[in-house]
Coordinates of C-alpha atoms in Angstrom, one line a residue:
X27 CA 76.2 268.2 115.1
X28 CA 78.8 269.9 113.5
X29 CA 79.8 272.0 116.7
X30 CA 80.1 268.6 118.8
X31 CA 83.7 268.9 121.1
X32 CA 84.3 265.5 119.4
X33 CA 83.1 265.9 116.1
X34 CA 85.4 268.3 115.8
X35 CA 88.1 266.5 117.2
X36 CA 87.7 263.6 114.8
X37 CA 86.7 266.0 111.7
X38 CA 90.7 267.3 113.0
X39 CA 92.1 264.1 113.0
X40 CA 91.5 263.1 110.0
X41 CA 91.9 266.2 107.8
X42 CA 95.3 265.2 107.9
X43 CA 95.0 262.3 105.4
X44 CA 91.6 262.6 104.8
X45 CA 88.2 265.0 103.0
X46 CA 85.9 265.7 105.2
X47 CA 82.4 267.4 105.3
X48 CA 80.2 267.9 108.2
X49 CA 77.0 267.3 105.8
X50 CA 76.1 265.0 103.9
X51 CA 76.3 267.3 100.9
X52 CA 80.2 265.7 99.3
X53 CA 81.1 268.2 96.0
X54 CA 81.5 265.3 93.2
X55 CA 81.8 262.3 95.0
X56 CA 78.5 260.3 96.6
X57 CA 79.3 259.4 100.8
X58 CA 80.4 256.6 101.6
X59 CA 78.6 256.6 104.7
X60 CA 76.3 259.8 106.1
X61 CA 76.7 259.5 110.1
X62 CA 74.0 261.1 111.8
X63 CA 74.8 263.0 115.4
X64 CA 73.0 263.3 118.2
X65 CA 74.0 263.7 121.8
X66 CA 74.3 261.1 124.5
X67 CA 71.6 262.5 126.8
X68 CA 69.0 261.8 123.9
X69 CA 69.5 257.6 124.0
X70 CA 65.9 256.7 123.3
X71 CA 64.9 254.4 126.7
X72 CA 64.2 251.4 124.2
X73 CA 67.3 251.3 122.8
X74 CA 68.4 251.5 126.5
X75 CA 66.3 248.4 126.4
X76 CA 67.1 246.6 124.0
X77 CA 70.7 246.4 123.9
X78 CA 71.6 243.5 126.1
X79 CA 73.6 241.2 124.6
X80 CA 77.7 241.6 125.2
X81 CA 79.4 242.6 122.3
X82 CA 83.4 243.2 122.3
X83 CA 84.8 246.4 119.4
X84 CA 87.9 246.4 120.2
X85 CA 90.5 244.6 122.3
X86 CA 94.5 246.2 121.9
X87 CA 97.1 246.4 124.7
X88 CA 96.4 249.7 124.9
X89 CA 93.7 250.5 126.8
X90 CA 92.7 253.5 125.4
X91 CA 91.4 251.1 122.9
X92 CA 89.6 248.1 124.3
X93 CA 85.8 248.8 123.0
X94 CA 82.8 246.9 124.5
X95 CA 79.1 247.8 124.1
X96 CA 75.4 246.1 124.5
X97 CA 73.6 244.9 121.9
X98 CA 70.4 244.6 120.1
X99 CA 67.9 244.5 118.1
X100 CA 64.8 247.4 117.1
X101 CA 62.4 248.3 114.4
X102 CA 64.4 246.0 111.9
X103 CA 67.9 247.7 113.3
X104 CA 71.1 246.8 115.3
X105 CA 71.5 249.3 117.9
X106 CA 74.6 249.2 120.4
X107 CA 75.0 250.9 123.7
X108 CA 78.5 251.7 124.9
X109 CA 77.8 253.0 128.0
X110 CA 81.7 254.0 128.9
X111 CA 82.3 255.6 126.1
X112 CA 78.5 257.5 126.1
X113 CA 78.0 256.3 122.6
X114 CA 74.9 254.3 120.8
X115 CA 74.7 253.5 117.4
X116 CA 72.2 252.1 115.2
X117 CA 72.6 250.1 111.9
X118 CA 70.6 248.2 108.8
X119 CA 72.3 246.3 106.9
X120 CA 72.5 247.6 102.7
X121 CA 71.8 251.1 104.4
X122 CA 74.5 254.3 103.9
X123 CA 73.4 256.1 106.9
X124 CA 73.7 255.5 110.5
X125 CA 72.7 257.3 114.0
X126 CA 75.2 258.1 116.4
X127 CA 74.3 259.4 120.4
X128 CA 77.2 260.4 121.5
X129 CA 79.1 262.1 124.7
X130 CA 82.3 263.1 126.3
X131 CA 84.2 259.7 125.9
X132 CA 83.0 259.0 122.5
X133 CA 86.3 260.3 120.3
X134 CA 88.2 256.8 119.9
X135 CA 84.3 254.7 119.8
X136 CA 83.8 257.1 116.5
X137 CA 87.4 257.3 115.2
X138 CA 87.5 253.3 115.4
X139 CA 84.0 253.2 113.7
X140 CA 85.2 256.2 110.4
X141 CA 87.9 254.2 110.6
X142 CA 86.1 250.1 109.7
X143 CA 84.0 251.6 107.2
X144 CA 87.3 253.7 105.1
X145 CA 89.6 250.3 105.4
X146 CA 87.0 247.9 104.3
X147 CA 86.1 250.9 102.1
X148 CA 89.8 250.4 100.1
X149 CA 90.2 246.4 100.3
X150 CA 86.7 246.8 98.0
X151 CA 89.2 249.6 95.7
X152 CA 91.4 246.8 94.8
X153 CA 93.7 249.0 98.1
X154 CA 96.0 246.6 100.2
X155 CA 96.5 247.7 103.9
X156 CA 100.1 246.9 105.3
X157 CA 100.9 247.0 108.4
X158 CA 103.6 249.0 108.3
X159 CA 105.1 253.5 108.6
X160 CA 105.8 255.1 105.4
X161 CA 107.2 258.6 104.9
X162 CA 107.7 260.9 102.0
X163 CA 109.9 263.4 100.2
X164 CA 110.4 264.8 96.7
X165 CA 107.1 263.2 95.2
X166 CA 109.0 259.7 96.2
X167 CA 106.9 257.1 99.6
X168 CA 109.2 254.9 101.8
X169 CA 108.1 252.0 103.3
X170 CA 108.9 250.6 106.6
X171 CA 107.6 247.4 107.0
X172 CA 108.7 244.7 110.0
X173 CA 107.4 243.0 113.0
X174 CA 106.2 244.6 116.2
X175 CA 109.8 246.0 117.8
X176 CA 111.9 246.1 114.9
X177 CA 112.9 249.3 114.7
X178 CA 110.0 251.5 112.1
X179 CA 109.0 254.3 114.5
X180 CA 113.0 255.0 114.6
X181 CA 113.5 254.6 111.7
X182 CA 110.8 256.8 110.4
X183 CA 111.0 260.2 113.0
X184 CA 114.6 259.7 111.5
X185 CA 113.1 260.3 108.2
X186 CA 110.2 263.4 109.4
X187 CA 112.9 264.9 113.0
X188 CA 116.0 264.6 110.1
X189 CA 116.1 264.2 106.7
X190 CA 112.9 266.5 105.9
X191 CA 110.1 263.6 104.9
X192 CA 106.9 264.4 105.3
X193 CA 105.4 261.8 107.1
X194 CA 102.5 259.4 105.3
X195 CA 101.8 256.7 108.4
X196 CA 103.1 256.0 111.8
X197 CA 101.1 252.3 111.7
X198 CA 99.3 251.7 108.6
X199 CA 99.3 251.8 104.6
X200 CA 97.3 251.3 101.7
X201 CA 98.9 250.4 98.7
X202 CA 97.3 250.0 95.3
X203 CA 98.5 248.4 91.8
X204 CA 98.0 251.1 88.8
X205 CA 99.7 251.0 85.8
X206 CA 102.4 253.1 86.4
X207 CA 102.7 251.2 89.5
X208 CA 102.6 251.0 92.8
X209 CA 101.1 254.1 95.2
X210 CA 100.5 254.6 98.9
X211 CA 98.1 256.3 101.1
X212 CA 99.0 257.1 104.9
X213 CA 95.9 257.0 107.1
X214 CA 95.8 258.8 110.6
X215 CA 97.1 257.2 114.0
X216 CA 98.2 257.3 117.5
X217 CA 101.7 257.1 117.8
X218 CA 102.4 254.3 119.7
X219 CA 106.1 254.5 120.6
X220 CA 109.2 253.4 122.6
X221 CA 110.7 255.5 125.7
X222 CA 114.3 254.6 123.6
X223 CA 112.5 255.9 120.3
X224 CA 111.9 259.3 122.8
X225 CA 114.9 260.1 123.9
X226 CA 116.3 260.0 120.5
X227 CA 114.3 262.9 119.7
X228 CA 115.0 266.0 122.0
X229 CA 112.0 267.7 121.1
X230 CA 109.9 265.5 120.8
X231 CA 110.9 264.5 124.2
X232 CA 110.7 268.1 125.6
X233 CA 106.9 267.8 124.8
X234 CA 106.5 264.1 125.8
X235 CA 107.3 264.7 129.8
X236 CA 105.1 268.2 129.4
X237 CA 102.9 265.5 129.5
X238 CA 103.5 264.3 132.3
X239 CA 105.3 261.1 131.3
X240 CA 108.7 260.1 133.2
X241 CA 110.7 258.8 130.3
X242 CA 113.0 256.8 132.5
X243 CA 115.9 255.7 130.1
X244 CA 116.7 253.0 131.3
X245 CA 112.9 251.4 130.2
X246 CA 113.8 252.3 126.4
X247 CA 111.2 249.1 125.0
X248 CA 108.0 250.5 127.7
X249 CA 105.8 251.9 125.3
X250 CA 103.2 255.4 125.5
X251 CA 100.2 256.4 123.3
X252 CA 100.4 259.9 122.0
X253 CA 98.2 262.2 120.2
X254 CA 99.2 263.1 117.1
X255 CA 99.4 266.9 118.3
X256 CA 102.5 265.2 120.0
X257 CA 104.2 264.9 116.9
X258 CA 103.3 268.3 115.3
X259 CA 104.5 270.3 117.6
X260 CA 107.9 268.3 118.6
X261 CA 108.7 268.8 114.7
X262 CA 106.3 271.7 112.7
X263 CA 105.1 268.1 111.1
X264 CA 103.5 267.9 108.0
X265 CA 101.9 265.3 106.6
X266 CA 101.6 263.7 102.8
X267 CA 97.7 263.3 102.2
X268 CA 96.7 261.3 98.8
X269 CA 98.1 258.7 97.5
X270 CA 101.7 258.9 97.0
X271 CA 104.3 256.3 94.1
X272 CA 105.8 254.2 96.5
X273 CA 109.4 253.9 95.3
X274 CA 111.5 252.1 97.9
X275 CA 110.2 249.6 101.0
X276 CA 113.3 249.4 103.8
X277 CA 112.6 246.6 106.8
X278 CA 114.5 247.8 109.6
X279 CA 116.2 245.7 112.2
X280 CA 116.9 248.3 115.4
X281 CA 118.3 245.4 117.7
X282 CA 121.7 244.7 116.1
X283 CA 122.3 247.7 117.8
X284 CA 125.8 249.9 117.3
X285 CA 125.3 253.4 115.3
X286 CA 122.4 253.4 112.1
X287 CA 123.3 252.4 108.6
X288 CA 121.6 252.1 105.8
X289 CA 122.6 249.1 102.7
X290 CA 120.9 247.9 100.0
X291 CA 119.0 244.7 99.7
X292 CA 120.6 243.2 97.0
X293 CA 116.9 240.5 96.9
X294 CA 113.8 242.0 97.5
X295 CA 112.0 239.9 100.8
X296 CA 108.9 239.7 99.3
X297 CA 107.1 237.0 101.9
X298 CA 108.3 240.2 104.9
X299 CA 106.4 242.3 103.4
X300 CA 103.3 240.2 102.5
X301 CA 103.3 238.8 106.1
X302 CA 102.0 241.9 107.5
X303 CA 99.5 242.3 104.8
X304 CA 96.4 243.0 107.5
X305 CA 92.8 241.8 105.6
X306 CA 89.4 243.2 107.4
X307 CA 87.9 239.8 107.3
X308 CA 90.8 237.8 108.8
X309 CA 90.2 240.4 112.0
X310 CA 87.2 239.2 114.3
X311 CA 87.1 242.8 116.1
X312 CA 86.2 244.3 112.7
X313 CA 83.4 241.9 112.6
X314 CA 81.5 242.8 114.9
X315 CA 78.4 244.1 112.7
X316 CA 77.2 244.0 108.9
X317 CA 76.7 247.7 108.6
X318 CA 79.6 247.3 106.0
X319 CA 81.7 244.0 105.7
X320 CA 84.3 243.0 104.4
X321 CA 85.8 241.6 100.5
X322 CA 85.6 238.1 99.7
X323 CA 88.7 236.2 100.1
X324 CA 89.0 235.9 96.0
X325 CA 88.9 240.0 95.5
X326 CA 91.3 241.0 98.3
X327 CA 94.3 237.6 97.2
X328 CA 93.5 239.2 93.4
X329 CA 95.2 242.4 95.1
X330 CA 97.5 241.2 96.8
X331 CA 99.4 240.1 94.1
X332 CA 99.8 242.7 92.5
X333 CA 100.8 244.6 95.0
X334 CA 103.5 241.9 95.0
X335 CA 104.3 242.0 91.9
X336 CA 104.5 246.0 91.5
X337 CA 106.7 245.2 95.4
X338 CA 109.5 243.2 93.6
X339 CA 110.0 246.1 91.4
X340 CA 111.3 249.2 94.3
X341 CA 114.5 249.7 95.8
X342 CA 115.0 247.5 99.4
X343 CA 116.7 248.8 101.8
X344 CA 117.9 247.1 105.1
X345 CA 118.7 249.0 108.8
X346 CA 120.4 248.3 111.0
X347 CA 121.8 249.5 114.4
X348 CA 120.2 252.9 116.3
X349 CA 119.1 256.0 114.6
X350 CA 120.0 259.1 113.1
X351 CA 120.7 257.0 110.4
X352 CA 123.6 259.2 108.0
X353 CA 123.1 258.5 104.4
X354 CA 119.2 259.0 104.3
X355 CA 118.3 260.9 101.7
X356 CA 119.5 258.4 98.8
X357 CA 115.9 256.1 99.7
X358 CA 114.6 259.0 97.2
X359 CA 117.9 260.2 95.3
X360 CA 117.3 256.7 92.7

C-alpha cells in the first residue's frame, strides 16, 4: 500500500533520518516491525463491534497530537479503532507484525505509532533519549539542552540558518556510549517554534506568513506547530542522518536578554542534561499497547550511567541573550 497518500507522507517524513522501506524486505537487516496497511473503509465490522473501551493514545499541548480511540479484543489480538483519525490497528503481543487500516486523517497516528516502535527499539540497544535540540558540522554534533522556553530552538536555528550547521533534531536525540565516546542520532519531528524565534529569520517568517499565520511581534512567546518542510524551504535545510560524534553541549538562557553571547562553562552541568532524559517506561502515553514494551529500569539505568560519564568529557558552553550568536563556529572547532 505504498501508493497511499498517508504512507507516502510518512515515508518522506522518516526518510530525513532513517532508512525506510515500503516492503518487508530490508537488505541485510531484520525488520523491527512489519506494518501491513489497508484502506480505512475496509476495517472489519467485527473490530468496530468489539472496540468499546476508551483509550488515550497521546495527549499533548498541541491539539493535532491528541489521539484517542476505542479498544477491544478480537481473535487473540488487541484492536484499536480511532474514528477521529480514520485509523484502526490490530496488535498481537510478541509478534513483529501489525495490521493497520489507514484513512486520509491517519498521518499523525501512523507517525506516532512508528515513533513508539523506534524509540523502544533504540532503548534496547543502549541509547538514551534526551529532550534536546541538536545540530552538526564538520563531523561533530552539538546538543542544545534546557527546559521549555530556555532558547533551544533559538540557538538551533541560529546554527542552521547562519553558521552552516546541518540539523540533527529539533526536539529529541538518542545518545549512545561507544568505545570512542558519545554518538548522537536525531529523530524527525514537527517544529514547534515561538513567534519571536521565527521573526528573527526573515526567510522563515516569509514561509510561515505565506501559510496564513499572524506573526504578531507582540506575542513572541506564542508557539506555532509547523510542517518540517517549512524549515527545509526557508533554509535550504539539509538533515544529518545516522550517528554523529557528540563533541559539545550548549545550555541556553535566552531569558537573560541582551545581545547573543557564547561563553565556556568551566564545569559540566551533568545534572542539567540528565534532568531531560526521557524513558518510554515513564511515559504513560507509550504504554497504551503491549506490541512493543520498554526496557526494565536496571537496563535503562546502566545506559544512562554510561552516557553521564561520557558527557563529562565534552566541551560545555552557555548561550545567553537573543540570536544571532557571534562566533558559534567555535562550538565545533576544538
